C-alpha cells in the first residue's frame, strides 16, 4: 500500500519537483525557523578522541541499517612531527540548517522543519525517493535508507530519545563529553553557556544555510578534559 501511495504522489508532483529545483538558488528567501525551540548541537573537537561511541549509539538507538550512517567521525592527520603527532576528529552529520536547501527542493513536503523543535526532519511515508534533497544538501550527509527506501539523516533523535525526554544518543554515549545539546533560544541552556565561553565555527557559513551544528576547533596536541 505504501508503494502504491508513493507512486501516486510521485506521478502527481513531477512538475512541482522541477519548480522546486529551480527555486533552490533562492533558499534564503523563506524563513523556516518558526518553532517553539531551536535545538542545536556543539561538537568540541578539542575533546573528541574519535572512539565512534557516538555513531554506534546512534545506529542502535535509531535502528540505522548497516552500510549507511546518520553520523560518522572523520579523522584527518596525522599532523606534526614524530613523536608529537596528533589527529583531528570532526563530526559528519546533518547540520540542521535554519535555511535548509533540502526542505526547499522536496516536492512532497517529506523534508520539513519541525515547528516545535526547529529540527530538519523527514517524513518517510511522504518520501518518494526522488533524491532531490540528497543532491541539494551542500554537506553531502543524506542517504536513502535501504529498509524504508526514504531519505534519511540525523534528526537529533527526534523520533527516539528526544520524544522520551532524553538527550540524543550520541550525547549520552560520548565518554569525553565532547557534545552539548540544547535550545539556543534558552539563555539558561548548557549549549548557550558553552557557545559563550569560547570561539566556535560552523561548516560553510558563507553559503547562507545558517547551520545549527557548532564546533570548537581542534588544537594541536591532545584532548582537553
mmCIF file of C-alpha atoms in Angstrom:
data_model
loop_
_atom_site.group_PDB
_atom_site.id
_atom_site.type_symbol
_atom_site.label_atom_id
_atom_site.label_comp_id
_atom_site.label_asym_id
_atom_site.label_seq_id
_atom_site.Cartn_x
_atom_site.Cartn_y
_atom_site.Cartn_z
ATOM 1 C CA UNK A 1 0.000 0.000 0.000
ATOM 2 C CA UNK A 2 2.822 2.389 0.866
ATOM 3 C CA UNK A 3 4.453 1.767 -2.522
ATOM 4 C CA UNK A 4 1.170 2.474 -4.333
ATOM 5 C CA UNK A 5 0.715 5.724 -2.424
ATOM 6 C CA UNK A 6 4.279 6.760 -3.134
ATOM 7 C CA UNK A 7 3.895 6.088 -6.841
ATOM 8 C CA UNK A 8 0.711 8.162 -6.893
ATOM 9 C CA UNK A 9 2.436 11.069 -5.163
ATOM 10 C CA UNK A 10 5.498 10.714 -7.373
ATOM 11 C CA UNK A 11 3.465 10.827 -10.568
ATOM 12 C CA UNK A 12 1.433 13.815 -9.476
ATOM 13 C CA UNK A 13 4.307 16.006 -8.343
ATOM 14 C CA UNK A 14 6.800 15.901 -11.214
ATOM 15 C CA UNK A 15 6.113 19.493 -12.217
ATOM 16 C CA UNK A 16 6.341 20.665 -8.605
ATOM 17 C CA UNK A 17 9.688 18.871 -8.282
ATOM 18 C CA UNK A 18 11.124 20.694 -11.293
ATOM 19 C CA UNK A 19 9.928 24.031 -9.933
ATOM 20 C CA UNK A 20 11.411 23.271 -6.514
ATOM 21 C CA UNK A 21 14.800 22.575 -8.064
ATOM 22 C CA UNK A 22 14.651 25.887 -9.898
ATOM 23 C CA UNK A 23 13.957 27.682 -6.609
ATOM 24 C CA UNK A 24 16.982 26.173 -4.860
ATOM 25 C CA UNK A 25 19.075 29.279 -5.529
ATOM 26 C CA UNK A 26 16.579 31.331 -3.513
ATOM 27 C CA UNK A 27 16.630 29.101 -0.404
ATOM 28 C CA UNK A 28 17.274 32.026 1.905
ATOM 29 C CA UNK A 29 14.126 33.860 0.843
ATOM 30 C CA UNK A 30 11.835 31.785 3.074
ATOM 31 C CA UNK A 31 12.120 31.884 6.857
ATOM 32 C CA UNK A 32 11.988 28.267 8.010
ATOM 33 C CA UNK A 33 12.598 28.946 11.711
ATOM 34 C CA UNK A 34 9.154 29.198 13.293
ATOM 35 C CA UNK A 35 9.382 26.771 16.214
ATOM 36 C CA UNK A 36 8.972 26.935 19.957
ATOM 37 C CA UNK A 37 12.581 25.753 20.303
ATOM 38 C CA UNK A 38 15.762 25.956 18.249
ATOM 39 C CA UNK A 39 17.647 22.819 19.120
ATOM 40 C CA UNK A 40 21.328 22.819 18.237
ATOM 41 C CA UNK A 41 24.482 20.858 18.971
ATOM 42 C CA UNK A 42 28.058 21.782 19.792
ATOM 43 C CA UNK A 43 30.918 19.421 18.941
ATOM 44 C CA UNK A 44 34.068 20.233 20.888
ATOM 45 C CA UNK A 45 36.837 18.947 18.651
ATOM 46 C CA UNK A 46 39.390 19.523 21.406
ATOM 47 C CA UNK A 47 37.676 16.756 23.418
ATOM 48 C CA UNK A 48 36.796 14.273 20.666
ATOM 49 C CA UNK A 49 39.010 11.166 20.612
ATOM 50 C CA UNK A 50 37.437 9.519 17.569
ATOM 51 C CA UNK A 51 36.188 6.488 19.516
ATOM 52 C CA UNK A 52 32.964 6.256 17.467
ATOM 53 C CA UNK A 53 30.835 5.610 20.566
ATOM 54 C CA UNK A 54 28.506 8.327 19.264
ATOM 55 C CA UNK A 55 27.963 6.709 15.874
ATOM 56 C CA UNK A 56 27.408 3.252 17.376
ATOM 57 C CA UNK A 57 24.884 4.654 19.868
ATOM 58 C CA UNK A 58 23.103 6.440 17.030
ATOM 59 C CA UNK A 59 22.893 3.249 14.992
ATOM 60 C CA UNK A 60 21.497 1.196 17.869
ATOM 61 C CA UNK A 61 19.004 3.797 19.103
ATOM 62 C CA UNK A 62 17.626 4.754 15.697
ATOM 63 C CA UNK A 63 17.860 1.321 14.059
ATOM 64 C CA UNK A 64 20.119 2.568 11.274
ATOM 65 C CA UNK A 65 20.908 -0.290 8.847
ATOM 66 C CA UNK A 66 24.451 -1.424 8.168
ATOM 67 C CA UNK A 67 26.049 0.176 5.129
ATOM 68 C CA UNK A 68 24.644 3.655 5.840
ATOM 69 C CA UNK A 69 25.075 6.068 8.733
ATOM 70 C CA UNK A 70 23.395 9.126 10.178
ATOM 71 C CA UNK A 71 26.595 10.079 11.936
ATOM 72 C CA UNK A 72 30.281 9.389 11.490
ATOM 73 C CA UNK A 73 33.521 10.794 12.824
ATOM 74 C CA UNK A 74 36.065 11.841 10.214
ATOM 75 C CA UNK A 75 39.739 11.568 11.132
ATOM 76 C CA UNK A 76 42.353 13.735 9.439
ATOM 77 C CA UNK A 77 46.080 13.701 10.009
ATOM 78 C CA UNK A 78 48.469 12.869 11.403
ATOM 79 C CA UNK A 79 49.833 16.356 11.882
ATOM 80 C CA UNK A 80 53.145 17.388 13.373
ATOM 81 C CA UNK A 81 56.434 15.570 13.658
ATOM 82 C CA UNK A 82 57.024 12.217 15.331
ATOM 83 C CA UNK A 83 56.794 11.572 18.257
ATOM 84 C CA UNK A 84 54.487 14.581 18.775
ATOM 85 C CA UNK A 85 51.924 13.722 16.121
ATOM 86 C CA UNK A 86 48.183 14.164 16.547
ATOM 87 C CA UNK A 87 44.891 13.743 14.680
ATOM 88 C CA UNK A 88 41.802 15.900 14.253
ATOM 89 C CA UNK A 89 38.343 14.382 14.600
ATOM 90 C CA UNK A 90 35.266 16.090 13.193
ATOM 91 C CA UNK A 91 31.574 15.168 13.229
ATOM 92 C CA UNK A 92 29.908 14.435 9.883
ATOM 93 C CA UNK A 93 26.115 14.590 10.181
ATOM 94 C CA UNK A 94 23.129 16.793 9.362
ATOM 95 C CA UNK A 95 23.946 20.443 10.079
ATOM 96 C CA UNK A 96 20.320 21.253 10.980
ATOM 97 C CA UNK A 97 20.270 24.309 8.734
ATOM 98 C CA UNK A 98 17.833 27.098 9.512
ATOM 99 C CA UNK A 99 17.663 27.809 5.779
ATOM 100 C CA UNK A 100 17.724 24.224 4.551
ATOM 101 C CA UNK A 101 18.087 23.596 0.797
ATOM 102 C CA UNK A 102 16.783 20.041 1.274
ATOM 103 C CA UNK A 103 13.468 21.429 2.503
ATOM 104 C CA UNK A 104 13.159 23.855 -0.394
ATOM 105 C CA UNK A 105 13.574 21.205 -3.093
ATOM 106 C CA UNK A 106 11.384 18.458 -1.632
ATOM 107 C CA UNK A 107 8.350 18.054 -3.925
ATOM 108 C CA UNK A 108 6.121 16.255 -1.403
ATOM 109 C CA UNK A 109 6.857 18.027 1.882
ATOM 110 C CA UNK A 110 8.613 14.939 3.238
ATOM 111 C CA UNK A 111 11.588 17.110 4.210
ATOM 112 C CA UNK A 112 10.459 19.803 6.594
ATOM 113 C CA UNK A 113 11.359 21.830 9.662
ATOM 114 C CA UNK A 114 9.517 20.544 12.721
ATOM 115 C CA UNK A 115 7.542 23.529 14.093
ATOM 116 C CA UNK A 116 8.048 22.532 17.745
ATOM 117 C CA UNK A 117 11.774 21.817 17.770
ATOM 118 C CA UNK A 118 13.206 23.564 14.723
ATOM 119 C CA UNK A 119 14.741 20.234 13.704
ATOM 120 C CA UNK A 120 15.055 19.451 9.997
ATOM 121 C CA UNK A 121 13.443 16.058 9.638
ATOM 122 C CA UNK A 122 11.986 13.586 7.130
ATOM 123 C CA UNK A 123 8.524 12.055 6.963
ATOM 124 C CA UNK A 124 9.435 8.709 5.413
ATOM 125 C CA UNK A 125 5.833 7.982 4.382
ATOM 126 C CA UNK A 126 5.768 11.070 2.163
ATOM 127 C CA UNK A 127 9.214 10.495 0.646
ATOM 128 C CA UNK A 128 9.139 9.199 -2.946
ATOM 129 C CA UNK A 129 12.870 8.588 -3.141
ATOM 130 C CA UNK A 130 13.492 11.231 -5.809
ATOM 131 C CA UNK A 131 16.823 12.123 -4.139
ATOM 132 C CA UNK A 132 16.449 15.866 -4.830
ATOM 133 C CA UNK A 133 17.242 16.562 -1.166
ATOM 134 C CA UNK A 134 20.387 14.463 -1.404
ATOM 135 C CA UNK A 135 21.542 16.445 -4.417
ATOM 136 C CA UNK A 136 20.655 19.766 -2.765
ATOM 137 C CA UNK A 137 22.439 19.162 0.551
ATOM 138 C CA UNK A 138 25.728 21.109 0.462
ATOM 139 C CA UNK A 139 27.103 18.929 3.273
ATOM 140 C CA UNK A 140 26.518 15.579 1.500
ATOM 141 C CA UNK A 141 25.084 13.785 4.509
ATOM 142 C CA UNK A 142 21.702 12.473 3.333
ATOM 143 C CA UNK A 143 21.176 8.935 2.073
ATOM 144 C CA UNK A 144 18.411 6.565 1.033
ATOM 145 C CA UNK A 145 17.587 4.158 3.844
ATOM 146 C CA UNK A 146 17.733 0.634 2.336
ATOM 147 C CA UNK A 147 14.895 -0.539 4.601
ATOM 148 C CA UNK A 148 12.403 2.334 4.319
ATOM 149 C CA UNK A 149 13.547 3.406 0.826
ATOM 150 C CA UNK A 150 13.191 7.000 2.022
ATOM 151 C CA UNK A 151 15.687 9.796 2.555
ATOM 152 C CA UNK A 152 17.323 9.617 5.972
ATOM 153 C CA UNK A 153 19.750 11.554 8.159
ATOM 154 C CA UNK A 154 20.418 12.691 11.730
ATOM 155 C CA UNK A 155 17.395 14.307 13.371
ATOM 156 C CA UNK A 156 18.853 14.728 16.879
ATOM 157 C CA UNK A 157 16.991 11.509 17.830
ATOM 158 C CA UNK A 158 13.702 13.382 17.469
ATOM 159 C CA UNK A 159 11.719 10.180 16.966
ATOM 160 C CA UNK A 160 13.535 8.187 19.662
ATOM 161 C CA UNK A 161 15.376 9.688 22.631
ATOM 162 C CA UNK A 162 14.089 13.238 22.280
ATOM 163 C CA UNK A 163 10.494 12.029 22.197
ATOM 164 C CA UNK A 164 11.146 10.348 25.557
ATOM 165 C CA UNK A 165 12.673 13.462 27.078
ATOM 166 C CA UNK A 166 16.245 12.164 26.771
ATOM 167 C CA UNK A 167 19.333 13.661 25.170
ATOM 168 C CA UNK A 168 20.333 12.439 21.693
ATOM 169 C CA UNK A 169 22.037 9.052 21.857
ATOM 170 C CA UNK A 170 25.381 10.430 20.698
ATOM 171 C CA UNK A 171 25.456 12.968 23.534
ATOM 172 C CA UNK A 172 24.737 10.363 26.195
ATOM 173 C CA UNK A 173 27.337 7.951 24.792
ATOM 174 C CA UNK A 174 30.284 10.347 24.440
ATOM 175 C CA UNK A 175 32.926 9.392 27.049
ATOM 176 C CA UNK A 176 34.736 12.747 26.917
ATOM 177 C CA UNK A 177 31.624 14.973 26.894
ATOM 178 C CA UNK A 178 32.575 16.435 23.553
ATOM 179 C CA UNK A 179 28.917 17.011 22.639
ATOM 180 C CA UNK A 180 26.495 19.563 24.070
ATOM 181 C CA UNK A 181 22.845 19.677 23.010
ATOM 182 C CA UNK A 182 20.097 22.140 23.795
ATOM 183 C CA UNK A 183 17.870 25.055 22.878
ATOM 184 C CA UNK A 184 19.814 28.087 21.654
ATOM 185 C CA UNK A 185 16.759 30.258 22.315
ATOM 186 C CA UNK A 186 17.028 29.411 26.028
ATOM 187 C CA UNK A 187 19.607 31.741 27.611
ATOM 188 C CA UNK A 188 19.936 29.356 30.569
ATOM 189 C CA UNK A 189 20.694 26.256 28.495
ATOM 190 C CA UNK A 190 24.015 24.435 28.672
ATOM 191 C CA UNK A 191 24.648 24.949 24.971
ATOM 192 C CA UNK A 192 24.225 28.725 25.187
ATOM 193 C CA UNK A 193 26.660 28.797 28.095
ATOM 194 C CA UNK A 194 29.143 26.706 26.114
ATOM 195 C CA UNK A 195 28.801 28.864 22.999
ATOM 196 C CA UNK A 196 29.522 31.962 25.060
ATOM 197 C CA UNK A 197 32.689 30.534 26.593
ATOM 198 C CA UNK A 198 34.952 30.318 23.548
ATOM 199 C CA UNK A 199 35.028 30.875 19.792
ATOM 200 C CA UNK A 200 33.111 28.439 17.597
ATOM 201 C CA UNK A 201 32.734 27.901 13.873
ATOM 202 C CA UNK A 202 30.218 26.271 11.527
ATOM 203 C CA UNK A 203 30.778 24.495 8.227
ATOM 204 C CA UNK A 204 30.223 26.501 5.040
ATOM 205 C CA UNK A 205 28.764 29.505 6.853
ATOM 206 C CA UNK A 206 29.276 31.618 3.739
ATOM 207 C CA UNK A 207 26.547 29.858 1.718
ATOM 208 C CA UNK A 208 23.731 31.170 3.923
ATOM 209 C CA UNK A 209 22.285 27.928 5.290
ATOM 210 C CA UNK A 210 22.748 29.016 8.937
ATOM 211 C CA UNK A 211 23.648 25.562 10.310
ATOM 212 C CA UNK A 212 22.908 24.734 13.954
ATOM 213 C CA UNK A 213 25.821 22.326 14.351
ATOM 214 C CA UNK A 214 28.517 24.395 16.031
ATOM 215 C CA UNK A 215 32.121 23.346 16.501
ATOM 216 C CA UNK A 216 35.042 24.250 18.731
ATOM 217 C CA UNK A 217 38.082 23.969 16.515
ATOM 218 C CA UNK A 218 40.646 21.301 17.332
ATOM 219 C CA UNK A 219 44.034 22.433 18.564
ATOM 220 C CA UNK A 220 47.444 20.880 18.158
ATOM 221 C CA UNK A 221 48.168 18.134 20.662
ATOM 222 C CA UNK A 222 45.873 16.037 22.808
ATOM 223 C CA UNK A 223 42.313 16.493 24.003
ATOM 224 C CA UNK A 224 41.159 18.878 26.700
ATOM 225 C CA UNK A 225 39.169 17.188 29.505
#
